[in-house]
mmCIF file of C-alpha atoms and ligand atoms in Angstrom:
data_model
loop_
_atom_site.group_PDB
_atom_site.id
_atom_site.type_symbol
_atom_site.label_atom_id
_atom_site.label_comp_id
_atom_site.label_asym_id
_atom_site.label_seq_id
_atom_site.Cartn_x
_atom_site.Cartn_y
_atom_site.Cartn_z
ATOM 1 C CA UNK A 22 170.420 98.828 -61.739
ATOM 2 C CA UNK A 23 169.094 96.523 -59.239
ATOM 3 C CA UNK A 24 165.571 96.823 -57.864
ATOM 4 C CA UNK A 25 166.218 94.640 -54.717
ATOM 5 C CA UNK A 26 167.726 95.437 -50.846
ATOM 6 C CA UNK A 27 167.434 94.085 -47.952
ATOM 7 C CA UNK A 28 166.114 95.666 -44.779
ATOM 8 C CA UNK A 29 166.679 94.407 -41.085
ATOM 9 C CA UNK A 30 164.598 95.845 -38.568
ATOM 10 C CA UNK A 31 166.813 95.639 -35.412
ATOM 11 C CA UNK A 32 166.354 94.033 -31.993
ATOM 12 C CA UNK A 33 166.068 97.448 -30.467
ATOM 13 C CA UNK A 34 163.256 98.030 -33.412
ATOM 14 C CA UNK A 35 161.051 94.974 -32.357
ATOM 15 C CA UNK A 36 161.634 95.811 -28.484
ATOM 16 C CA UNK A 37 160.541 99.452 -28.580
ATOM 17 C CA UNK A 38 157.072 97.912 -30.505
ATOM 18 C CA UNK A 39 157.687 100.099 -33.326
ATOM 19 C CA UNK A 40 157.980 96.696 -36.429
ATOM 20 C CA UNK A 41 154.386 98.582 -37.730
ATOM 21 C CA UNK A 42 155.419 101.967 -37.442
ATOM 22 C CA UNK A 43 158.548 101.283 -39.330
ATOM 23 C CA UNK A 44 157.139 99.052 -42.037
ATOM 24 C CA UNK A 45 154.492 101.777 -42.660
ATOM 25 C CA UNK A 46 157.022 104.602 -43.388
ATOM 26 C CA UNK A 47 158.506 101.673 -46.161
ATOM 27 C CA UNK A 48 155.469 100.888 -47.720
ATOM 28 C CA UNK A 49 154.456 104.430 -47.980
ATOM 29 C CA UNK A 50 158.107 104.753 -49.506
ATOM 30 C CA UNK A 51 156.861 102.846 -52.129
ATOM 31 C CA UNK A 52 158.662 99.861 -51.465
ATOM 32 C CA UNK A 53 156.938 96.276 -51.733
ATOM 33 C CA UNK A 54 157.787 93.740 -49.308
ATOM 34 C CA UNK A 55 158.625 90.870 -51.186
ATOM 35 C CA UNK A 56 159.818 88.604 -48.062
ATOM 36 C CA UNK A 57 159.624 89.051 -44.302
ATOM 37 C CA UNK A 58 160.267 86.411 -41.379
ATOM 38 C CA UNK A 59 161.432 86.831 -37.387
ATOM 39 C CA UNK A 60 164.589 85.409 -36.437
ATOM 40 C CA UNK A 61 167.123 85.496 -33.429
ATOM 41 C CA UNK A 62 170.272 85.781 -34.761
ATOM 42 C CA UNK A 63 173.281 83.629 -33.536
ATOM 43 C CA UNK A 64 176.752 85.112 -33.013
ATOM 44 C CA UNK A 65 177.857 83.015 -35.659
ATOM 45 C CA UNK A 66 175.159 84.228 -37.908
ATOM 46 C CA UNK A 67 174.967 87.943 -36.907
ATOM 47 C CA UNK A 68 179.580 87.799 -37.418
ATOM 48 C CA UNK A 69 178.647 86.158 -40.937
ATOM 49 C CA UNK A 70 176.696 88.973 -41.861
ATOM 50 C CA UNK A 71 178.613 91.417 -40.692
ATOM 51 C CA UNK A 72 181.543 90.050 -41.731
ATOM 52 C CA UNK A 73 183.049 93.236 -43.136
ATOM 53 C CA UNK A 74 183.705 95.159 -39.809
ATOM 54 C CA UNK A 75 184.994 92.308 -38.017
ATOM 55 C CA UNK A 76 188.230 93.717 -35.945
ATOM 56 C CA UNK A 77 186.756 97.290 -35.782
ATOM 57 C CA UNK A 78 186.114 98.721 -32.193
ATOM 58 C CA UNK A 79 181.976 98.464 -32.006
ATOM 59 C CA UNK A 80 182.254 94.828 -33.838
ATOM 60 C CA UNK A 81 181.535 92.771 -29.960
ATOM 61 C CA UNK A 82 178.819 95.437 -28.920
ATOM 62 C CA UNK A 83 177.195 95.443 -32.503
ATOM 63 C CA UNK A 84 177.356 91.084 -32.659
ATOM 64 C CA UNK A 85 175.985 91.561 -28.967
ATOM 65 C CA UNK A 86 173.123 93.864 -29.817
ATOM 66 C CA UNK A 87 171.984 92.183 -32.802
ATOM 67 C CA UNK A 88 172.189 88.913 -31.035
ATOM 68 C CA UNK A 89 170.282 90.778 -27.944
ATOM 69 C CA UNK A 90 166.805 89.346 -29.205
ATOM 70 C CA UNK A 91 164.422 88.662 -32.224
ATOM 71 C CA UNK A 92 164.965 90.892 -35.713
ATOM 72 C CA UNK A 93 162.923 90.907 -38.592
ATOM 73 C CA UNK A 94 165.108 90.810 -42.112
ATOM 74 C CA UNK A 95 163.198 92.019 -44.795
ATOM 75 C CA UNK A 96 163.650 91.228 -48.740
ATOM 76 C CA UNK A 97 162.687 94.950 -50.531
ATOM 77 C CA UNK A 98 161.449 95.236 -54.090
ATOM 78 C CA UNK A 99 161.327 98.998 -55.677
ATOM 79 C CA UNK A 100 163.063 101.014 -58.403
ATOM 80 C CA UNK A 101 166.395 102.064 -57.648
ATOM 81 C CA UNK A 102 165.670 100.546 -53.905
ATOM 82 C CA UNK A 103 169.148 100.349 -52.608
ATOM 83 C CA UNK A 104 169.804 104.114 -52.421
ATOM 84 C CA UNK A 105 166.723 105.227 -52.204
ATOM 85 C CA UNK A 106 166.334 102.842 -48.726
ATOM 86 C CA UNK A 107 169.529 104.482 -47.722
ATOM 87 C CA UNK A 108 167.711 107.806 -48.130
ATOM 88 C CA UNK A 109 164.804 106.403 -46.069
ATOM 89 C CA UNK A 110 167.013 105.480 -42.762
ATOM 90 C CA UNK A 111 169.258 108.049 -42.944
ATOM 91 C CA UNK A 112 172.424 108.203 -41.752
ATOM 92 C CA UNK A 113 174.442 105.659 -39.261
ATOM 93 C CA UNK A 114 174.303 108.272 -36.499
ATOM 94 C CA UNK A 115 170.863 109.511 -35.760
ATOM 95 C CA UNK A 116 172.275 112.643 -34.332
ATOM 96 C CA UNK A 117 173.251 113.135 -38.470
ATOM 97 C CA UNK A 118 170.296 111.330 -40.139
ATOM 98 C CA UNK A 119 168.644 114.173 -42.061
ATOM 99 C CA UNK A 120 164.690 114.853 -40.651
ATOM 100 C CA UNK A 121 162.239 112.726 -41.617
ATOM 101 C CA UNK A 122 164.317 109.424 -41.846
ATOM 102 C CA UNK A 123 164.008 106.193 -40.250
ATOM 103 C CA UNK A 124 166.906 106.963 -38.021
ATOM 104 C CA UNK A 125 166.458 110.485 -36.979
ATOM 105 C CA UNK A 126 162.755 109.849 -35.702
ATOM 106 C CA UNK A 127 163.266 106.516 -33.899
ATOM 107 C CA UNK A 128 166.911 105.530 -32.896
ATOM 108 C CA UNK A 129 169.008 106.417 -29.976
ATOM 109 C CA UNK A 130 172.267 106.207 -30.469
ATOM 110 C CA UNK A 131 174.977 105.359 -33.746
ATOM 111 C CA UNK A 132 174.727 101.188 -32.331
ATOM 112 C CA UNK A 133 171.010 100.581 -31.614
ATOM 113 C CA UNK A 134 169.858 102.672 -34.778
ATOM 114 C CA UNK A 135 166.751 100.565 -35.727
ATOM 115 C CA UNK A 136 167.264 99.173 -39.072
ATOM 116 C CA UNK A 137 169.796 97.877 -41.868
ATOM 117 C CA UNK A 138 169.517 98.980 -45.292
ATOM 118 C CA UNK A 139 171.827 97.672 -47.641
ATOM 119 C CA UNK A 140 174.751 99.514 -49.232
ATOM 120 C CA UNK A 141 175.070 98.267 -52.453
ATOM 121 C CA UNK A 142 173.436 96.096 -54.855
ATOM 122 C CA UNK A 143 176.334 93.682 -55.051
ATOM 123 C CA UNK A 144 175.759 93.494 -51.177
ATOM 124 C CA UNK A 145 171.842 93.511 -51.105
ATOM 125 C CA UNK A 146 171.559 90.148 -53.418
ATOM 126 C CA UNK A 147 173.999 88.918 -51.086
ATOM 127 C CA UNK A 148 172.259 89.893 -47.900
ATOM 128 C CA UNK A 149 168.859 88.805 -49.355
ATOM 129 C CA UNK A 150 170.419 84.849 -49.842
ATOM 130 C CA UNK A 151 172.025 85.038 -46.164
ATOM 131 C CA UNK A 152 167.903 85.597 -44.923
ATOM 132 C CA UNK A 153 166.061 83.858 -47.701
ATOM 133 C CA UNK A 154 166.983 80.552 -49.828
ATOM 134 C CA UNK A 155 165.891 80.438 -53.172
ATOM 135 C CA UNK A 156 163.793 77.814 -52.542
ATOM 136 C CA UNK A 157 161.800 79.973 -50.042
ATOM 137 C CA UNK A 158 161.476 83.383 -52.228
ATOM 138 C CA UNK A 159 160.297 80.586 -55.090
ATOM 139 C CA UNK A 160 157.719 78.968 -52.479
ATOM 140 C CA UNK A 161 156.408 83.144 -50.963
ATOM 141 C CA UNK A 162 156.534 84.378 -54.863
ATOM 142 C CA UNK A 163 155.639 81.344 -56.907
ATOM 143 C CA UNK A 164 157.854 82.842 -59.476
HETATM 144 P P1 LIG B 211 175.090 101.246 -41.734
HETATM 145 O O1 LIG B 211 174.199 100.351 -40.903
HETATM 146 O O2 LIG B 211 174.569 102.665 -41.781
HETATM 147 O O3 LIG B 211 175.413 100.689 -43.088
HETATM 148 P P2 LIG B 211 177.812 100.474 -40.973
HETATM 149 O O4 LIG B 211 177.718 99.426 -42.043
HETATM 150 O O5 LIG B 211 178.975 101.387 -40.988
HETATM 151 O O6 LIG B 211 176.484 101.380 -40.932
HETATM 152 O O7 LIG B 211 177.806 99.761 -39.533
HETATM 153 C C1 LIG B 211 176.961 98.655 -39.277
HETATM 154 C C2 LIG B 211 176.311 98.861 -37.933
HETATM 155 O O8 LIG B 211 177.313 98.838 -36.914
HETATM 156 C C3 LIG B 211 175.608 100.209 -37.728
HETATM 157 O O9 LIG B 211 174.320 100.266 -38.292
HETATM 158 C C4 LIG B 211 175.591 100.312 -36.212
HETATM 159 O O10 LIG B 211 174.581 99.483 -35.621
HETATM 160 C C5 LIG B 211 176.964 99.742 -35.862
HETATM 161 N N1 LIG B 211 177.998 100.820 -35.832
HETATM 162 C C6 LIG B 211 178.629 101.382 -36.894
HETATM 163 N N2 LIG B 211 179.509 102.316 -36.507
HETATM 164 C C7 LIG B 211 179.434 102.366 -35.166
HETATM 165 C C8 LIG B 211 180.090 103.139 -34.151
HETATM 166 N N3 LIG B 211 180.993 104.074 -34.467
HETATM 167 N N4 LIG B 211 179.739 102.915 -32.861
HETATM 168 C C9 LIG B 211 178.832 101.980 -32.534
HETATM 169 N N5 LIG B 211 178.179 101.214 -33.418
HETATM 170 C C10 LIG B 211 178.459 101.399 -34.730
HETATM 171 MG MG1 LIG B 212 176.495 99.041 -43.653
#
């Protein structure tokens, strides 16, 4: 089982003001923050990482909302931490994200739905290298 996954906190996230509120509900989660930066993504980047919907019918709006301004990926560390993240947000759709989650108390709508949790541990060592180079988590960790 992996203990990593990678969080994004969206560009609708960082515009609403709400990076502390969020980061506070995962840290009282029990998750440790093990990396953190601010980046813009490009649409070259942002298609990259979302590689695996390309051709569906929100892929333009969700390259153009993610690309809309600053994000703030997030390398996770905690015991079983890719589902139990997934529990954290919630569901895709607010209007279906289960009370209490990331999602239901804070996003508006199935596209601009606050943060990115992993969805597999496969996928969150992956996502973690597309943020952070090795060189980097060795440099933050000293490990
Ligand atoms: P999740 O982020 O819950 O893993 P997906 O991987 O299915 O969801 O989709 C990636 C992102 O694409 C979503 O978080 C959301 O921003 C956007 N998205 C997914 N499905 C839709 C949809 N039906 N309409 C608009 N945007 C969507
Ligand atoms: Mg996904």
């Amino acid at each position: 089982m992996n203990n990593k996954t990678l969080a994004i906190l969206k560009p609708d996230c960082v515009k609403k003001n709400l990076i502390g509120k969020v980061i506070t509900l995962i840290q009282e989660a029990g998750f440790k923050v093990s990396a953190i930066k601010m980046i813009k993504l490009t649409p070259e980047t942002a298609k990259g990482f979302y590689e695996v919907h390309t051709g569906k019918f929100f892929f333009n709006d969700l390259i153009a909302y993610m690309t809309s301004g600053p994000c703030v990926p997030i390398a996770l560390e905690k015991e079983n931490a890719v589902e139990d993240f997934r529990k954290l947000i919630g569901a895709t759709d607010p209007a279906k994200a289960a009370e209490g989650t990331i999602r239901k108390l804070y996003a508006d709508n199935m596209q601009e739905n606050i943060v990115h949790g992993s969805d597999s541990d496969e996928n969150a060592l992956k996502e973690i290298a597309h943020f952070f180079s090795r060189k980097e988590l060795l440099e933050i960790n000293g490990l």
